[in-house]
Short mmCIF file of C-alpha atoms (C1' of nucleotides) in Angstrom, two decimals:
data_model
loop_
_atom_site.label_atom_id
_atom_site.label_comp_id
_atom_site.label_asym_id
_atom_site.label_seq_id
_atom_site.Cartn_x
_atom_site.Cartn_y
_atom_site.Cartn_z
CA MET A 274 5.10 8.38 -14.12
CA PHE A 275 7.96 6.23 -13.05
CA SER A 276 9.00 5.70 -9.35
CA THR A 277 12.91 6.54 -8.44
CA THR A 278 13.80 2.95 -8.26
CA CYS A 279 12.20 2.25 -11.58
CA LYS A 280 13.93 5.06 -13.30
CA TYR A 281 17.29 4.08 -11.88
CA GLY A 282 16.34 0.47 -12.82
CA ILE A 283 15.94 0.95 -16.48
CA ARG A 284 18.74 3.36 -17.20
CA ALA A 285 20.73 0.63 -15.46
CA VAL A 286 19.39 -2.11 -17.81
CA LEU A 287 19.87 -0.30 -20.65
CA TYR A 288 23.24 0.72 -19.85
CA LEU A 289 24.39 -2.75 -18.93
CA ALA A 290 22.64 -3.72 -22.24
CA ILE A 291 25.23 -1.55 -23.72
CA LYS A 292 28.37 -1.75 -22.05
CA SER A 293 28.28 -5.44 -20.35
CA THR A 294 29.28 -8.95 -22.02
CA ASN A 295 29.65 -12.07 -20.78
CA ASP A 296 33.38 -11.64 -20.06
CA SER A 297 33.41 -8.54 -18.97
CA LYS A 298 30.55 -7.55 -16.42
CA ILE A 299 29.75 -4.44 -14.65
CA GLY A 300 30.17 -4.16 -10.54
CA VAL A 301 27.84 -1.71 -8.95
CA ASP A 302 30.32 0.62 -7.95
CA GLU A 303 31.07 1.55 -11.40
CA LEU A 304 27.66 1.59 -12.60
CA ALA A 305 26.31 3.85 -9.36
CA ASP A 306 29.19 6.06 -10.30
CA THR A 307 29.01 6.15 -14.24
CA LEU A 308 24.95 6.60 -14.18
CA CYS A 309 25.28 9.17 -10.89
CA ILE A 310 23.04 6.76 -8.96
CA PRO A 311 23.12 5.83 -5.15
CA LYS A 312 25.29 2.88 -4.83
CA HIS A 313 23.92 1.12 -2.01
CA PHE A 314 20.20 1.77 -3.63
CA LEU A 315 21.21 0.53 -6.95
CA ALA A 316 22.59 -2.49 -5.48
CA LYS A 317 18.94 -3.06 -3.90
CA ILE A 318 17.31 -2.64 -7.48
CA LEU A 319 20.13 -4.39 -9.20
CA GLN A 320 19.28 -7.54 -6.67
CA VAL A 321 15.25 -7.26 -7.39
CA LEU A 322 15.95 -7.21 -11.49
CA THR A 323 18.06 -10.31 -10.63
CA LYS A 324 16.14 -12.16 -9.10
CA ASN A 325 13.32 -11.67 -11.43
CA LYS A 326 16.21 -12.75 -13.91
CA VAL A 327 16.06 -9.30 -16.16
CA VAL A 328 19.50 -9.44 -15.47
CA SER A 329 22.26 -11.76 -14.66
CA SER A 330 25.16 -11.51 -11.93
CA SER A 331 28.03 -13.66 -10.63
CA LYS A 332 30.25 -13.08 -7.34
CA GLY A 333 33.22 -13.25 -6.65
CA ARG A 334 36.43 -11.96 -8.58
CA HIS A 335 35.57 -10.47 -12.19
CA GLY A 336 32.24 -10.99 -11.11
CA GLY A 337 29.01 -8.14 -11.54
CA PHE A 338 26.09 -7.64 -13.43
CA TYR A 339 25.66 -8.22 -17.09
CA LEU A 340 23.01 -9.12 -19.59
CA LYS A 341 22.79 -12.67 -21.51
CA LYS A 342 21.16 -13.35 -24.56
CA ARG A 343 18.16 -14.18 -23.16
CA ASN A 344 17.60 -11.12 -20.82
CA LYS A 345 17.87 -9.10 -24.08
CA GLN A 346 15.18 -10.37 -25.40
CA ILE A 347 13.22 -9.30 -22.65
CA ASN A 348 10.98 -6.69 -22.57
CA LEU A 349 11.34 -2.86 -21.39
CA MET A 350 7.88 -3.46 -19.74
CA LYS A 351 8.72 -6.21 -17.71
CA ILE A 352 11.51 -4.14 -15.96
CA ILE A 353 8.55 -1.47 -14.95
CA GLU A 354 6.20 -4.63 -13.60
CA VAL A 355 9.00 -6.01 -11.80
CA LEU A 356 9.75 -2.45 -10.04
CA ASP A 357 6.88 -0.35 -9.95
CA GLY A 358 3.62 -3.00 -10.65
CA THR A 359 1.59 -2.07 -13.47
CA ASN A 360 -1.42 -0.32 -11.66
CA ARG A 361 1.10 2.99 -11.78
CA LEU A 362 0.91 3.12 -15.03
CA THR A 363 -2.71 1.97 -15.84
CA CYS A 364 -4.85 4.31 -13.05
CA CYS A 365 -6.44 7.35 -14.06
CA ILE A 366 -4.65 10.34 -14.48
CA LEU A 367 -7.13 12.31 -11.89
CA GLY A 368 -6.93 8.98 -9.29
CA LEU A 369 -10.81 7.55 -9.92
CA GLU A 370 -11.00 4.09 -8.97
CA THR A 371 -13.18 3.15 -11.97
CA CYS A 372 -12.19 5.44 -15.40
CA ASP A 373 -12.44 3.40 -18.59
CA SER A 374 -14.37 4.75 -22.00
CA THR A 375 -17.97 4.36 -20.42
CA HIS A 376 -16.76 6.23 -17.24
CA ALA A 377 -14.02 8.21 -18.30
CA CYS A 378 -12.27 11.04 -16.67
CA PRO A 379 -12.08 14.38 -18.09
CA TYR A 380 -8.52 13.82 -19.24
CA HIS A 381 -9.12 10.39 -19.92
CA ASN A 382 -8.99 10.22 -23.59
CA ILE A 383 -5.70 12.01 -24.18
CA VAL A 384 -4.21 10.18 -21.90
CA GLN A 385 -5.01 7.14 -22.54
CA GLN A 386 -4.30 7.84 -26.50
CA PHE A 387 -0.84 8.66 -25.11
CA ARG A 388 -0.54 5.59 -22.80
CA ASN A 389 -1.67 3.43 -25.95
CA ASP A 390 1.68 4.65 -28.23
CA PHE A 391 3.83 4.54 -25.70
CA TYR A 392 3.22 1.44 -23.14
CA GLN A 393 3.19 -0.61 -26.85
CA LYS A 394 6.35 0.61 -27.42
CA LEU A 395 7.54 -0.44 -24.10
CA GLU A 396 5.93 -3.84 -24.60
CA ASN A 397 7.16 -4.68 -28.44
CA GLU A 398 10.49 -2.96 -27.84
CA THR A 399 13.12 -5.67 -26.41
CA ILE A 400 15.90 -4.71 -24.16
CA GLY A 401 18.50 -5.58 -26.84
CA GLU A 402 16.58 -3.40 -29.50
CA ALA A 403 16.19 -0.50 -27.08
CA ALA A 404 19.93 -0.65 -26.62
CA GLN A 405 20.98 -0.46 -30.46
CA ARG A 406 18.48 2.31 -30.92
CA ILE A 407 20.12 4.19 -28.07
CA ASP A 408 23.70 3.53 -29.78
CA GLU A 409 22.40 4.71 -33.12
CA HIS A 410 20.93 7.54 -32.17
CA ASP A 411 23.51 8.85 -29.27
CA PHE A 412 20.39 9.02 -26.88
CA ASN A 413 21.06 9.82 -22.84
CA LEU A 414 21.11 7.27 -19.61
CA LYS A 415 23.72 9.70 -17.88
CA ASN A 416 23.84 12.79 -16.36
CA LEU A 417 25.85 15.03 -17.92
CA MET B 39 2.47 12.40 -13.14
CA PHE B 40 0.35 14.28 -10.42
CA SER B 41 0.35 14.19 -6.92
CA THR B 42 -2.47 12.71 -4.79
CA THR B 43 -2.77 16.17 -3.63
CA CYS B 44 -3.09 17.56 -6.95
CA LYS B 45 -5.43 14.53 -8.44
CA TYR B 46 -7.67 16.14 -5.11
CA GLY B 47 -7.35 19.69 -5.91
CA ILE B 48 -8.16 19.19 -9.44
CA ARG B 49 -11.55 16.85 -9.26
CA ALA B 50 -12.39 19.54 -6.13
CA VAL B 51 -12.20 22.75 -8.31
CA LEU B 52 -13.67 21.09 -11.21
CA TYR B 53 -16.54 19.87 -8.51
CA LEU B 54 -17.24 23.80 -7.80
CA ALA B 55 -17.21 24.94 -11.06
CA ILE B 56 -19.90 22.86 -11.56
CA LYS B 57 -21.96 22.42 -8.61
CA SER B 58 -21.31 25.84 -6.58
CA THR B 59 -22.75 29.58 -7.13
CA ASN B 60 -22.33 32.89 -5.21
CA ASP B 61 -25.31 32.12 -3.43
CA SER B 62 -24.86 27.95 -2.68
CA LYS B 63 -21.48 27.49 -1.48
CA ILE B 64 -20.34 24.34 -0.67
CA GLY B 65 -18.39 23.12 2.77
CA VAL B 66 -15.56 20.86 3.19
CA ASP B 67 -17.94 17.90 4.56
CA GLU B 68 -19.97 17.89 1.38
CA LEU B 69 -17.06 17.95 -0.72
CA ALA B 70 -15.10 15.30 0.89
CA ASP B 71 -18.18 13.18 1.03
CA THR B 72 -19.36 13.67 -2.43
CA LEU B 73 -15.59 13.15 -3.93
CA CYS B 74 -14.38 10.42 -1.35
CA ILE B 75 -11.41 12.83 -0.38
CA PRO B 76 -10.14 12.56 3.40
CA LYS B 77 -11.94 15.32 4.91
CA HIS B 78 -8.82 17.11 6.74
CA PHE B 79 -6.57 16.51 3.78
CA LEU B 80 -8.92 18.15 1.50
CA ALA B 81 -9.54 21.04 3.65
CA LYS B 82 -5.73 21.61 3.12
CA ILE B 83 -5.68 21.46 -0.25
CA LEU B 84 -8.35 24.10 -0.36
CA GLN B 85 -7.01 26.47 2.00
CA VAL B 86 -3.89 26.74 -0.49
CA LEU B 87 -6.01 27.04 -3.18
CA THR B 88 -7.55 29.86 -1.90
CA LYS B 89 -4.45 31.43 -0.74
CA ASN B 90 -3.77 31.28 -4.02
CA LYS B 91 -6.89 32.91 -5.39
CA VAL B 92 -8.12 29.91 -7.53
CA VAL B 93 -11.00 29.31 -5.78
CA SER B 94 -13.00 31.47 -3.25
CA SER B 95 -14.46 31.05 0.48
CA SER B 96 -16.17 32.68 2.70
CA LYS B 97 -16.48 32.04 6.87
CA GLY B 98 -19.84 31.11 8.90
CA ARG B 99 -23.23 30.38 8.27
CA HIS B 100 -24.47 29.13 4.77
CA GLY B 101 -20.36 29.94 3.95
CA GLY B 102 -18.21 27.26 2.14
CA PHE B 103 -16.06 27.44 -1.08
CA TYR B 104 -17.17 28.36 -4.44
CA LEU B 105 -15.80 29.48 -7.74
CA LYS B 106 -16.69 33.41 -8.50
CA LYS B 107 -16.53 34.47 -12.47
CA ARG B 108 -12.81 34.76 -12.07
CA ASN B 109 -12.05 31.75 -10.84
CA LYS B 110 -13.82 30.26 -13.56
CA GLN B 111 -11.95 32.28 -15.93
CA ILE B 112 -8.16 30.58 -14.45
CA ASN B 113 -6.99 28.05 -16.74
CA LEU B 114 -6.06 24.49 -15.32
CA MET B 115 -2.47 24.50 -15.52
CA LYS B 116 -2.63 27.37 -12.52
CA ILE B 117 -4.21 24.96 -10.28
CA ILE B 118 -1.24 22.75 -10.80
CA GLU B 119 1.48 25.29 -10.74
CA VAL B 120 0.12 26.17 -6.88
CA LEU B 121 -0.04 22.76 -5.74
CA ASP B 122 2.70 20.29 -7.78
CA GLY B 123 4.97 23.00 -9.44
CA THR B 124 5.85 22.73 -12.86
CA ASN B 125 9.27 20.96 -12.27
CA ARG B 126 6.97 17.58 -11.54
CA LEU B 127 5.39 17.75 -15.60
CA THR B 128 8.43 18.96 -17.49
CA CYS B 129 11.04 16.66 -15.95
CA CYS B 130 12.84 13.83 -17.64
CA ILE B 131 10.88 10.56 -17.65
CA LEU B 132 14.23 8.55 -16.62
CA GLY B 133 14.77 11.03 -14.30
CA LEU B 134 17.94 13.00 -16.34
CA GLU B 135 18.70 16.83 -15.22
CA THR B 136 19.75 17.36 -19.05
CA CYS B 137 17.25 15.74 -21.20
CA ASP B 138 16.11 17.99 -24.43
CA SER B 139 15.83 17.18 -28.18
CA THR B 140 19.70 17.44 -28.23
CA HIS B 141 20.51 15.25 -25.31
CA ALA B 142 17.39 13.24 -25.31
CA CYS B 143 17.03 10.05 -23.48
CA PRO B 144 15.58 6.77 -25.35
CA TYR B 145 12.11 7.81 -24.43
CA HIS B 146 12.23 11.65 -24.71
CA ASN B 147 10.68 12.22 -28.10
CA ILE B 148 7.50 10.11 -27.64
CA VAL B 149 6.91 11.85 -24.29
CA GLN B 150 7.67 15.37 -25.28
CA GLN B 151 5.07 14.60 -27.64
CA PHE B 152 2.41 13.96 -25.52
CA ARG B 153 3.22 16.42 -23.11
CA ASN B 154 2.61 19.40 -26.02
CA ASP B 155 -0.42 18.39 -26.44
CA PHE B 156 -1.66 17.73 -22.86
CA TYR B 157 -0.10 20.73 -21.76
CA GLN B 158 -1.78 22.67 -24.13
CA LYS B 159 -4.73 21.79 -23.33
CA LEU B 160 -4.48 22.40 -19.63
CA GLU B 161 -3.02 26.10 -20.45
CA ASN B 162 -5.83 26.95 -22.80
CA GLU B 163 -9.07 25.61 -21.32
CA THR B 164 -9.92 27.63 -18.56
CA ILE B 165 -12.03 26.02 -15.44
CA GLY B 166 -15.17 27.37 -16.53
CA GLU B 167 -14.41 25.58 -20.11
CA ALA B 168 -13.76 22.27 -18.61
CA ALA B 169 -16.61 22.29 -16.09
CA GLN B 170 -18.71 23.12 -19.66
CA ARG B 171 -17.07 20.48 -21.52
CA ILE B 172 -17.44 17.82 -18.39
CA ASP B 173 -21.12 18.53 -17.89
CA GLU B 174 -21.59 18.35 -22.14
CA HIS B 175 -19.76 14.98 -22.08
CA ASP B 176 -20.88 13.13 -18.70
CA PHE B 177 -17.38 12.93 -17.81
CA ASN B 178 -16.51 11.84 -14.30
CA LEU B 179 -15.17 13.02 -11.06
CA LYS B 180 -16.39 11.10 -8.28
CA ASN B 181 -15.40 7.74 -7.45
CA LEU B 182 -18.48 5.37 -8.45
"C1'" DC C 118 -24.61 39.85 21.83
"C1'" DA C 119 -24.84 35.23 21.66
"C1'" DA C 120 -24.87 31.03 19.56
"C1'" DT C 121 -23.57 28.31 15.78
"C1'" DA C 122 -21.50 27.05 11.18
"C1'" DT C 123 -17.66 27.05 8.82
"C1'" DT C 124 -13.05 27.91 6.86
"C1'" DA C 125 -8.26 29.37 8.62
"C1'" DA C 126 -3.93 27.86 10.43
"C1'" DG C 127 -0.12 24.90 12.47
"C1'" DA C 128 0.63 21.02 14.82
"C1'" DT C 129 1.56 16.49 14.85
"C1'" DA C 130 1.10 11.53 13.29
"C1'" DA C 131 1.10 7.64 10.10
"C1'" DA C 132 2.77 6.00 5.81
"C1'" DA C 133 5.44 5.68 1.96
"C1'" DA C 134 9.46 6.34 -0.97
"C1'" DG C 135 14.09 6.94 -0.94
"C1'" DG C 136 18.70 6.16 0.67
"C1'" DT C 137 22.71 3.68 3.60
"C1'" DC C 138 25.33 0.52 6.79
"C1'" DT C 139 26.15 -3.98 8.26
"C1'" DT C 140 27.15 -8.80 7.76
"C1'" DA C 141 26.38 -12.89 5.09
"C1'" DA C 142 27.67 -15.89 1.22
"C1'" DA C 143 29.37 -17.27 -2.83
"C1'" DA C 144 32.83 -17.85 -6.23
"C1'" DT C 145 37.58 -17.35 -8.04
"C1'" DA C 146 42.51 -16.67 -7.91
"C1'" DC C 147 46.61 -17.56 -5.46
"C1'" DG D 205 42.45 -23.68 1.35
"C1'" DT D 206 42.70 -19.07 1.91
"C1'" DA D 207 42.54 -14.47 1.20
"C1'" DT D 208 39.84 -11.43 -1.75
"C1'" DT D 209 36.36 -9.61 -4.61
"C1'" DT D 210 31.96 -9.45 -5.44
"C1'" DT D 211 26.36 -10.14 -4.88
"C1'" DA D 212 23.18 -11.27 -1.52
"C1'" DA D 213 19.96 -9.98 2.06
"C1'" DG D 214 18.41 -7.73 5.47
"C1'" DA D 215 18.54 -4.01 9.59
"C1'" DC D 216 18.02 0.46 9.54
"C1'" DC D 217 17.57 5.56 8.98
"C1'" DT D 218 15.86 10.00 6.70
"C1'" DT D 219 12.99 12.76 3.99
"C1'" DT D 220 8.83 13.22 1.97
"C1'" DT D 221 4.10 12.69 1.18
"C1'" DT D 222 -0.27 11.82 3.10
"C1'" DA D 223 -3.44 12.05 6.11
"C1'" DT D 224 -5.39 14.05 11.20
"C1'" DC D 225 -6.45 16.68 15.19
"C1'" DT D 226 -7.05 20.83 17.44
"C1'" DT D 227 -7.89 25.37 18.29
"C1'" DA D 228 -8.14 30.33 16.35
"C1'" DA D 229 -10.52 33.13 13.60
"C1'" DT D 230 -14.65 34.76 11.12
"C1'" DA D 231 -19.07 35.08 9.47
"C1'" DT D 232 -24.48 34.86 10.14
"C1'" DT D 233 -28.55 34.50 11.90
"C1'" DG D 234 -32.02 35.21 15.26
#
DNA sequence: CAATATTAAGATAAAAAGGTCTTAAAATAC
DNA sequence: GTATTTTAAGACCTTTTTATCTTAATATTG
């Protein structure tokens, strides 16, 4: 469903949303260690997210990655668009080029219903809201 | 969700279920052409499915691939197990090693509900039944 | 039995995804 | 201003996935 890149990206952003502040940024090393993500690979992903203004960063002493208020108002779908593009989410589950309600594959309907629900959640929930939800329900982002 | 291999495989099997009979087998060339699947790649996939007794084949003149009654009684999930394994279907959407109801990732619940529905369909519907459903509702298997 | 049509099998190649390393650039602290 | 810490950028490597090609084996037809 998501590429490995995207999975790593989502987890990293949500972790930053929960743990980082303007005054306490988080470096790649720490992020990679706590989330069990290959360090250099994560660095690459964070670069892309930074360039696309999904996360913020600053170099030098006490630098690192963090989320501004602005960043927290972005919705989750943005992360996926940036890292995977949207095609991956919308393409037919059997790989057909045209698969819609009038030319449906045998699984279009059951899949479409789920997608509507799931993508609506990703579209409607901001990174900040997701972070809060994770905190409240003690959802998991790290490998145990 | 499914690998390209698996997408091709499902489409090919369902097409065979609809169009082939014991007396009128379908060659790789025809299958690949009608379904727009790379010929040699499809041949490989059909080999695997044959070896796992999901489809039947015979060589020589008027040979080709086809489904016996037995094959039509196999459920759809079998195709996925053979071509993709089950891990791909059950693994956490964020890639976490442990993600269950007690250690859930932020999207576990919404995804799990869909999976239950979808996989139940794949488990419970035989290839033959799927073929009939496709015929009845005129569902699509080819690229238009 | 010979010719032909077809799958089976395995080697190989190409492309994409995942992951690593090195150097540059920038910011900060002293 | 220099040393240090950190991200930025890009080159490079590895693995997996997707795709192709060639030859062998097998069945059928005449």
